[in-house]
Amino acid sequence: MSLEAAVAQAHRREWAAVLAATMRLTRDFEAAEDAVQEAFEAAMVAWRRDGVPPNPGGWLTTTAKRKALDRMRRADALARRLPLLVVPDDDPEVIQDHRLRLIFMCCHPALAMNARVALTLRLVCGLPTSEIAHLFLVPQPTMAARLTTAKKKIRSAGIPFHVPDDLTARLPAVLAVVYLVYTAGSADRAVELAHLVASLLPEPEVLGLLALIRLNEARAAARFSSDGKPVPLAAQDRSRWDRSAIAAALPLVRKALRGGGPYALQAAIAAVHAEAPAYADTDWPQILALYDELVTVYPSPTAALGRAVALSEVHGAAAGLAEADRLSAELGHYYLLPAARAEFLRALGRCDEAAEADRLAADLAPTTAEAEFFRARAVDSPTRP
Amino acid sequence: MKYMLLLHEPDTDWTAVGQEELDKALAEHAEFVQYLAARGRPFSGEALRPSCTATTLRPKGDDIIVTDGPFVELKEHIGGFYVIEADTLDEAIEVAKHVPIGSGVEIRPIWDA
């Protein structure tokens, strides 16, 4: 492994643990963040000279703590007393607990959602501000300001560095952040984060989210054609699905379903799709039953629409259309609603109305690739003889 | 740390409401005060007269203009406040959940002296 790769790997795997251990010393995450950053810079030099150490995480933790201590000595007049504060090498359980504290601090509900996501990527994943800015399509100074504001709030409002007593109340906020990281297009980071949370806190919903992301990722290659156009599920080349990744995620789904929460149910729906050898083999009654459950525990536009599609597969396109029309009052501006209506209308032979619905979906679509897809479908679809 | 809990409520003229409603509101606050006292949590607090009694000063050039009414005209106003001691925001939130809630409770950390 090259030096750069070794440092990159250590960054990915160890950042949160090193930061958490350093925070234990500094009691201040900004000082810790700077020290960890310096430790990684030092690693580039030292590892080139001496080779990659057998335990990169340990090396980085020791170095980051030393850097933090140096800073504290420089800053503090009581320099000579500080060595007393040096704690012995952290045992793994303490580090785990501290990483969890870090996550709950970053995902605190008193922070704005976009600040939570940015902070988590910065402090838990160690992503540079420039990369976070790129991910959320904002200029770097904007993202830097967002992070500064959030850190200021943590410090001055007294957002604590601890694991909350009421985990069930606070876990959804953490999972929402992980899911947002995923939908922002950073699948690797989302999987890492979900994996980290699952290893620290193996609650059913955490496993459900991890399974959901893994199942979606296992099928990601078939979701777009070679020229970047979205491919609907029915037309996807299932030989491009990663069958071993799907098989690996299934036990997680089973464990997650014991909790019956929204991520578990979405993962179960993804699993039923993923297990079907062909679109025609899909177990739609099973999917409909899962959606019935999902809209009860987690009413959302996507769930309601997914249920309408399942309804049409089980009871016919007319049933799907009726359900979509019923939803149109609340979901009027959600582009996948006219998109689904177009499919139901086409199946019923109402092609002109279908084309009109496709054009509406194109107008509302968030990306040009999707807009083009619906526009093309509106043109291509057969007109009624 | 000290936090101020700002109690936002629909503007109410407490001199004009019925005795029953007044007693109920007072009892709710008495209960909250008891909650704080039972936990040995230092606090202070006051109830404010309605926003129609408010006077607002605004700078205008080198002058200060005195105007009738609250700083912002809304349907809800700050009806009162508590200042509490808490170690973290989570603690402050837990306390604030016990405040008799009108339209909302705003939690503001107070600068350390």
PDB file of C-alpha atoms in Angstrom, chain A residues 148-351:
ATOM      1  CA  THR A 148     -18.437  27.918  12.597  1.00  0.00           C
ATOM      2  CA  THR A 149     -21.975  28.956  13.526  1.00  0.00           C
ATOM      3  CA  ALA A 150     -22.828  25.409  14.583  1.00  0.00           C
ATOM      4  CA  LYS A 151     -19.678  25.071  16.689  1.00  0.00           C
ATOM      5  CA  LYS A 152     -20.397  28.415  18.297  1.00  0.00           C
ATOM      6  CA  LYS A 153     -23.862  27.232  19.222  1.00  0.00           C
ATOM      7  CA  ILE A 154     -22.535  23.969  20.689  1.00  0.00           C
ATOM      8  CA  ARG A 155     -20.143  25.899  22.855  1.00  0.00           C
ATOM      9  CA  SER A 156     -22.263  28.825  23.972  1.00  0.00           C
ATOM     10  CA  ALA A 157     -25.627  27.101  24.285  1.00  0.00           C
ATOM     11  CA  GLY A 158     -24.061  24.239  26.208  1.00  0.00           C
ATOM     12  CA  ILE A 159     -24.875  21.360  23.869  1.00  0.00           C
ATOM     13  CA  PRO A 160     -23.373  18.479  25.833  1.00  0.00           C
ATOM     14  CA  PHE A 161     -20.722  15.946  24.826  1.00  0.00           C
ATOM     15  CA  HIS A 162     -22.579  12.951  26.141  1.00  0.00           C
ATOM     16  CA  VAL A 163     -24.822  10.083  25.154  1.00  0.00           C
ATOM     17  CA  PRO A 164     -28.403  11.119  25.995  1.00  0.00           C
ATOM     18  CA  ASP A 165     -30.397   9.166  28.556  1.00  0.00           C
ATOM     19  CA  ASP A 166     -33.383   8.928  26.279  1.00  0.00           C
ATOM     20  CA  LEU A 167     -31.827   7.124  23.319  1.00  0.00           C
ATOM     21  CA  THR A 168     -35.102   6.320  21.559  1.00  0.00           C
ATOM     22  CA  ALA A 169     -35.996   9.999  21.398  1.00  0.00           C
ATOM     23  CA  ARG A 170     -32.630  11.087  20.036  1.00  0.00           C
ATOM     24  CA  LEU A 171     -31.654   8.224  17.737  1.00  0.00           C
ATOM     25  CA  PRO A 172     -33.948   9.260  14.851  1.00  0.00           C
ATOM     26  CA  ALA A 173     -32.044  12.561  14.552  1.00  0.00           C
ATOM     27  CA  VAL A 174     -28.778  10.633  14.178  1.00  0.00           C
ATOM     28  CA  LEU A 175     -30.234   8.273  11.603  1.00  0.00           C
ATOM     29  CA  ALA A 176     -31.731  11.171   9.640  1.00  0.00           C
ATOM     30  CA  VAL A 177     -28.259  12.681   9.373  1.00  0.00           C
ATOM     31  CA  VAL A 178     -26.767   9.424   8.123  1.00  0.00           C
ATOM     32  CA  TYR A 179     -29.561   9.054   5.585  1.00  0.00           C
ATOM     33  CA  LEU A 180     -29.067  12.637   4.390  1.00  0.00           C
ATOM     34  CA  VAL A 181     -25.369  11.954   3.890  1.00  0.00           C
ATOM     35  CA  TYR A 182     -26.451   9.026   1.738  1.00  0.00           C
ATOM     36  CA  THR A 183     -28.976  10.941  -0.339  1.00  0.00           C
ATOM     37  CA  ALA A 184     -26.469  13.767  -0.801  1.00  0.00           C
ATOM     38  CA  GLY A 185     -24.529  11.259  -2.870  1.00  0.00           C
ATOM     39  CA  SER A 186     -21.874  10.144  -0.434  1.00  0.00           C
ATOM     40  CA  ALA A 187     -22.741   6.452  -0.224  1.00  0.00           C
ATOM     41  CA  ASP A 188     -19.328   5.390   1.110  1.00  0.00           C
ATOM     42  CA  ARG A 189     -19.449   7.868   3.962  1.00  0.00           C
ATOM     43  CA  ALA A 190     -23.049   6.948   4.754  1.00  0.00           C
ATOM     44  CA  VAL A 191     -22.197   3.245   4.921  1.00  0.00           C
ATOM     45  CA  GLU A 192     -19.193   3.990   7.147  1.00  0.00           C
ATOM     46  CA  LEU A 193     -21.308   6.162   9.422  1.00  0.00           C
ATOM     47  CA  ALA A 194     -24.176   3.675   9.578  1.00  0.00           C
ATOM     48  CA  HIS A 195     -21.654   0.938  10.266  1.00  0.00           C
ATOM     49  CA  LEU A 196     -20.032   2.987  13.014  1.00  0.00           C
ATOM     50  CA  VAL A 197     -23.376   3.776  14.672  1.00  0.00           C
ATOM     51  CA  ALA A 198     -24.470   0.136  14.320  1.00  0.00           C
ATOM     52  CA  SER A 199     -21.253  -1.106  15.938  1.00  0.00           C
ATOM     53  CA  LEU A 200     -21.662   1.302  18.856  1.00  0.00           C
ATOM     54  CA  LEU A 201     -25.409   1.022  19.183  1.00  0.00           C
ATOM     55  CA  PRO A 202     -26.910  -2.087  17.540  1.00  0.00           C
ATOM     56  CA  GLU A 203     -30.544  -0.938  17.782  1.00  0.00           C
ATOM     57  CA  PRO A 204     -32.966  -2.424  15.221  1.00  0.00           C
ATOM     58  CA  GLU A 205     -33.462   0.901  13.420  1.00  0.00           C
ATOM     59  CA  VAL A 206     -29.720   1.426  13.072  1.00  0.00           C
ATOM     60  CA  LEU A 207     -29.399  -2.014  11.483  1.00  0.00           C
ATOM     61  CA  GLY A 208     -32.414  -1.194   9.321  1.00  0.00           C
ATOM     62  CA  LEU A 209     -30.768   1.943   7.988  1.00  0.00           C
ATOM     63  CA  LEU A 210     -27.481   0.135   7.368  1.00  0.00           C
ATOM     64  CA  ALA A 211     -29.358  -2.624   5.520  1.00  0.00           C
ATOM     65  CA  LEU A 212     -31.371  -0.097   3.503  1.00  0.00           C
ATOM     66  CA  ILE A 213     -28.278   1.753   2.340  1.00  0.00           C
ATOM     67  CA  ARG A 214     -26.442  -1.486   1.540  1.00  0.00           C
ATOM     68  CA  LEU A 215     -29.372  -2.894  -0.439  1.00  0.00           C
ATOM     69  CA  ASN A 216     -29.718   0.341  -2.403  1.00  0.00           C
ATOM     70  CA  GLU A 217     -25.995   0.433  -3.065  1.00  0.00           C
ATOM     71  CA  ALA A 218     -25.966  -3.212  -4.186  1.00  0.00           C
ATOM     72  CA  ARG A 219     -28.396  -2.240  -6.950  1.00  0.00           C
ATOM     73  CA  ALA A 220     -26.961   1.194  -7.736  1.00  0.00           C
ATOM     74  CA  ALA A 221     -25.044   0.094 -10.854  1.00  0.00           C
ATOM     75  CA  ALA A 222     -28.269  -0.806 -12.680  1.00  0.00           C
ATOM     76  CA  ARG A 223     -30.102   2.374 -11.741  1.00  0.00           C
ATOM     77  CA  PHE A 224     -28.567   4.506 -14.471  1.00  0.00           C
ATOM     78  CA  SER A 225     -27.730   3.663 -18.066  1.00  0.00           C
ATOM     79  CA  SER A 226     -24.209   4.132 -19.415  1.00  0.00           C
ATOM     80  CA  ASP A 227     -25.135   7.643 -20.574  1.00  0.00           C
ATOM     81  CA  GLY A 228     -26.417   8.598 -17.118  1.00  0.00           C
ATOM     82  CA  LYS A 229     -30.151   8.223 -17.735  1.00  0.00           C
ATOM     83  CA  PRO A 230     -32.279   6.819 -14.911  1.00  0.00           C
ATOM     84  CA  VAL A 231     -33.557   3.295 -15.557  1.00  0.00           C
ATOM     85  CA  PRO A 232     -36.910   2.359 -13.966  1.00  0.00           C
ATOM     86  CA  LEU A 233     -36.956  -0.728 -11.763  1.00  0.00           C
ATOM     87  CA  ALA A 234     -38.935  -2.804 -14.279  1.00  0.00           C
ATOM     88  CA  ALA A 235     -36.302  -2.224 -16.977  1.00  0.00           C
ATOM     89  CA  GLN A 236     -33.179  -2.625 -14.853  1.00  0.00           C
ATOM     90  CA  ASP A 237     -30.570  -5.206 -15.860  1.00  0.00           C
ATOM     91  CA  ARG A 238     -30.614  -7.328 -12.713  1.00  0.00           C
ATOM     92  CA  SER A 239     -27.391  -9.111 -13.691  1.00  0.00           C
ATOM     93  CA  ARG A 240     -25.689  -5.859 -12.677  1.00  0.00           C
ATOM     94  CA  TRP A 241     -27.016  -6.141  -9.130  1.00  0.00           C
ATOM     95  CA  ASP A 242     -24.416  -7.229  -6.579  1.00  0.00           C
ATOM     96  CA  ARG A 243     -25.976 -10.515  -5.439  1.00  0.00           C
ATOM     97  CA  SER A 244     -23.409 -11.224  -2.721  1.00  0.00           C
ATOM     98  CA  ALA A 245     -23.875  -7.743  -1.224  1.00  0.00           C
ATOM     99  CA  ILE A 246     -27.638  -8.316  -1.270  1.00  0.00           C
ATOM    100  CA  ALA A 247     -27.266 -11.700   0.453  1.00  0.00           C
ATOM    101  CA  ALA A 248     -24.993 -10.128   3.064  1.00  0.00           C
ATOM    102  CA  ALA A 249     -27.594  -7.458   3.896  1.00  0.00           C
ATOM    103  CA  LEU A 250     -30.540  -9.855   4.355  1.00  0.00           C
ATOM    104  CA  PRO A 251     -29.685 -11.039   7.900  1.00  0.00           C
ATOM    105  CA  LEU A 252     -29.510  -7.371   8.929  1.00  0.00           C
ATOM    106  CA  VAL A 253     -33.037  -6.851   7.597  1.00  0.00           C
ATOM    107  CA  ARG A 254     -34.343  -9.775   9.637  1.00  0.00           C
ATOM    108  CA  LYS A 255     -32.778  -8.401  12.842  1.00  0.00           C
ATOM    109  CA  ALA A 256     -34.003  -4.876  12.053  1.00  0.00           C
ATOM    110  CA  LEU A 257     -37.599  -5.996  11.481  1.00  0.00           C
ATOM    111  CA  ARG A 258     -37.883  -7.003  15.143  1.00  0.00           C
ATOM    112  CA  GLY A 259     -38.125  -3.278  15.848  1.00  0.00           C
ATOM    113  CA  GLY A 260     -40.711  -2.631  13.131  1.00  0.00           C
ATOM    114  CA  GLY A 261     -39.458   0.928  12.584  1.00  0.00           C
ATOM    115  CA  PRO A 262     -39.507   2.930   9.346  1.00  0.00           C
ATOM    116  CA  TYR A 263     -35.928   2.178   8.236  1.00  0.00           C
ATOM    117  CA  ALA A 264     -36.418  -1.532   8.925  1.00  0.00           C
ATOM    118  CA  LEU A 265     -39.614  -1.547   6.836  1.00  0.00           C
ATOM    119  CA  GLN A 266     -37.976   0.346   3.971  1.00  0.00           C
ATOM    120  CA  ALA A 267     -35.058  -2.090   4.110  1.00  0.00           C
ATOM    121  CA  ALA A 268     -37.512  -5.007   4.017  1.00  0.00           C
ATOM    122  CA  ILE A 269     -39.209  -3.550   0.947  1.00  0.00           C
ATOM    123  CA  ALA A 270     -35.820  -3.109  -0.724  1.00  0.00           C
ATOM    124  CA  ALA A 271     -35.009  -6.721   0.230  1.00  0.00           C
ATOM    125  CA  VAL A 272     -38.157  -8.095  -1.398  1.00  0.00           C
ATOM    126  CA  HIS A 273     -37.282  -6.221  -4.603  1.00  0.00           C
ATOM    127  CA  ALA A 274     -33.662  -7.319  -4.390  1.00  0.00           C
ATOM    128  CA  GLU A 275     -34.573 -10.974  -3.973  1.00  0.00           C
ATOM    129  CA  ALA A 276     -36.795 -11.129  -7.067  1.00  0.00           C
ATOM    130  CA  PRO A 277     -34.883 -12.675  -9.995  1.00  0.00           C
ATOM    131  CA  ALA A 278     -36.994 -10.622 -12.446  1.00  0.00           C
ATOM    132  CA  TYR A 279     -39.499  -7.765 -12.147  1.00  0.00           C
ATOM    133  CA  ALA A 280     -42.334 -10.174 -12.941  1.00  0.00           C
ATOM    134  CA  ASP A 281     -41.292 -12.372  -9.984  1.00  0.00           C
ATOM    135  CA  THR A 282     -41.692  -9.534  -7.455  1.00  0.00           C
ATOM    136  CA  ASP A 283     -43.742 -10.529  -4.413  1.00  0.00           C
ATOM    137  CA  TRP A 284     -46.090  -7.523  -4.616  1.00  0.00           C
ATOM    138  CA  PRO A 285     -48.590  -8.629  -1.945  1.00  0.00           C
ATOM    139  CA  GLN A 286     -45.658  -8.794   0.474  1.00  0.00           C
ATOM    140  CA  ILE A 287     -44.483  -5.334  -0.598  1.00  0.00           C
ATOM    141  CA  LEU A 288     -47.991  -3.915  -0.235  1.00  0.00           C
ATOM    142  CA  ALA A 289     -48.237  -5.333   3.278  1.00  0.00           C
ATOM    143  CA  LEU A 290     -44.921  -3.703   4.201  1.00  0.00           C
ATOM    144  CA  TYR A 291     -46.044  -0.362   2.732  1.00  0.00           C
ATOM    145  CA  ASP A 292     -49.325  -0.584   4.678  1.00  0.00           C
ATOM    146  CA  GLU A 293     -47.194  -0.844   7.801  1.00  0.00           C
ATOM    147  CA  LEU A 294     -44.794   1.896   6.680  1.00  0.00           C
ATOM    148  CA  VAL A 295     -47.461   4.536   5.987  1.00  0.00           C
ATOM    149  CA  THR A 296     -48.784   3.884   9.501  1.00  0.00           C
ATOM    150  CA  VAL A 297     -45.496   4.273  11.374  1.00  0.00           C
ATOM    151  CA  TYR A 298     -43.978   6.857   9.042  1.00  0.00           C
ATOM    152  CA  PRO A 299     -46.415   8.798   6.860  1.00  0.00           C
ATOM    153  CA  SER A 300     -44.369  10.398   4.072  1.00  0.00           C
ATOM    154  CA  PRO A 301     -44.837  11.245   0.372  1.00  0.00           C
ATOM    155  CA  THR A 302     -42.444   8.533  -0.810  1.00  0.00           C
ATOM    156  CA  ALA A 303     -44.096   5.878   1.353  1.00  0.00           C
ATOM    157  CA  ALA A 304     -47.592   6.862   0.199  1.00  0.00           C
ATOM    158  CA  LEU A 305     -46.528   6.796  -3.421  1.00  0.00           C
ATOM    159  CA  GLY A 306     -44.697   3.482  -3.058  1.00  0.00           C
ATOM    160  CA  ARG A 307     -47.883   2.068  -1.619  1.00  0.00           C
ATOM    161  CA  ALA A 308     -49.876   3.350  -4.622  1.00  0.00           C
ATOM    162  CA  VAL A 309     -47.485   1.536  -6.974  1.00  0.00           C
ATOM    163  CA  ALA A 310     -47.759  -1.673  -4.932  1.00  0.00           C
ATOM    164  CA  LEU A 311     -51.569  -1.312  -4.983  1.00  0.00           C
ATOM    165  CA  SER A 312     -51.559  -1.082  -8.766  1.00  0.00           C
ATOM    166  CA  GLU A 313     -49.394  -4.199  -9.041  1.00  0.00           C
ATOM    167  CA  VAL A 314     -51.664  -6.189  -6.732  1.00  0.00           C
ATOM    168  CA  HIS A 315     -55.112  -4.830  -7.628  1.00  0.00           C
ATOM    169  CA  GLY A 316     -54.572  -3.287 -11.061  1.00  0.00           C
ATOM    170  CA  ALA A 317     -53.651   0.111 -12.523  1.00  0.00           C
ATOM    171  CA  ALA A 318     -57.108   1.571 -11.812  1.00  0.00           C
ATOM    172  CA  ALA A 319     -56.589   0.991  -8.083  1.00  0.00           C
ATOM    173  CA  GLY A 320     -53.154   2.627  -8.288  1.00  0.00           C
ATOM    174  CA  LEU A 321     -54.550   5.612 -10.169  1.00  0.00           C
ATOM    175  CA  ALA A 322     -57.370   6.078  -7.682  1.00  0.00           C
ATOM    176  CA  GLU A 323     -54.843   6.060  -4.823  1.00  0.00           C
ATOM    177  CA  ALA A 324     -52.530   8.502  -6.656  1.00  0.00           C
ATOM    178  CA  ASP A 325     -55.444  10.863  -7.277  1.00  0.00           C
ATOM    179  CA  ARG A 326     -56.382  10.652  -3.620  1.00  0.00           C
ATOM    180  CA  LEU A 327     -52.806  11.669  -2.719  1.00  0.00           C
ATOM    181  CA  SER A 328     -52.614  14.536  -5.198  1.00  0.00           C
ATOM    182  CA  ALA A 329     -53.989  17.079  -2.710  1.00  0.00           C
ATOM    183  CA  GLU A 330     -51.004  16.668  -0.353  1.00  0.00           C
ATOM    184  CA  LEU A 331     -48.333  15.584  -2.822  1.00  0.00           C
ATOM    185  CA  GLY A 332     -49.248  17.849  -5.724  1.00  0.00           C
ATOM    186  CA  HIS A 333     -45.719  19.182  -6.194  1.00  0.00           C
ATOM    187  CA  TYR A 334     -43.838  15.934  -5.732  1.00  0.00           C
ATOM    188  CA  TYR A 335     -42.639  14.996  -9.242  1.00  0.00           C
ATOM    189  CA  LEU A 336     -42.905  11.246  -8.753  1.00  0.00           C
ATOM    190  CA  LEU A 337     -46.670  11.568  -8.289  1.00  0.00           C
ATOM    191  CA  PRO A 338     -47.390  12.594 -11.919  1.00  0.00           C
ATOM    192  CA  ALA A 339     -44.683  10.122 -12.954  1.00  0.00           C
ATOM    193  CA  ALA A 340     -46.580   7.295 -11.287  1.00  0.00           C
ATOM    194  CA  ARG A 341     -49.903   8.571 -12.628  1.00  0.00           C
ATOM    195  CA  ALA A 342     -48.406   8.477 -16.126  1.00  0.00           C
ATOM    196  CA  GLU A 343     -47.581   4.799 -15.724  1.00  0.00           C
ATOM    197  CA  PHE A 344     -51.022   3.933 -14.371  1.00  0.00           C
ATOM    198  CA  LEU A 345     -52.749   5.907 -17.156  1.00  0.00           C
ATOM    199  CA  ARG A 346     -50.625   4.261 -19.834  1.00  0.00           C
ATOM    200  CA  ALA A 347     -51.433   0.802 -18.475  1.00  0.00           C
ATOM    201  CA  LEU A 348     -55.125   1.773 -18.702  1.00  0.00           C
ATOM    202  CA  GLY A 349     -54.660   2.858 -22.323  1.00  0.00           C
ATOM    203  CA  ARG A 350     -55.246   6.561 -21.541  1.00  0.00           C
ATOM    204  CA  CYS A 351     -52.118   7.578 -23.443  1.00  0.00           C
TER     205      CYS A 351
END
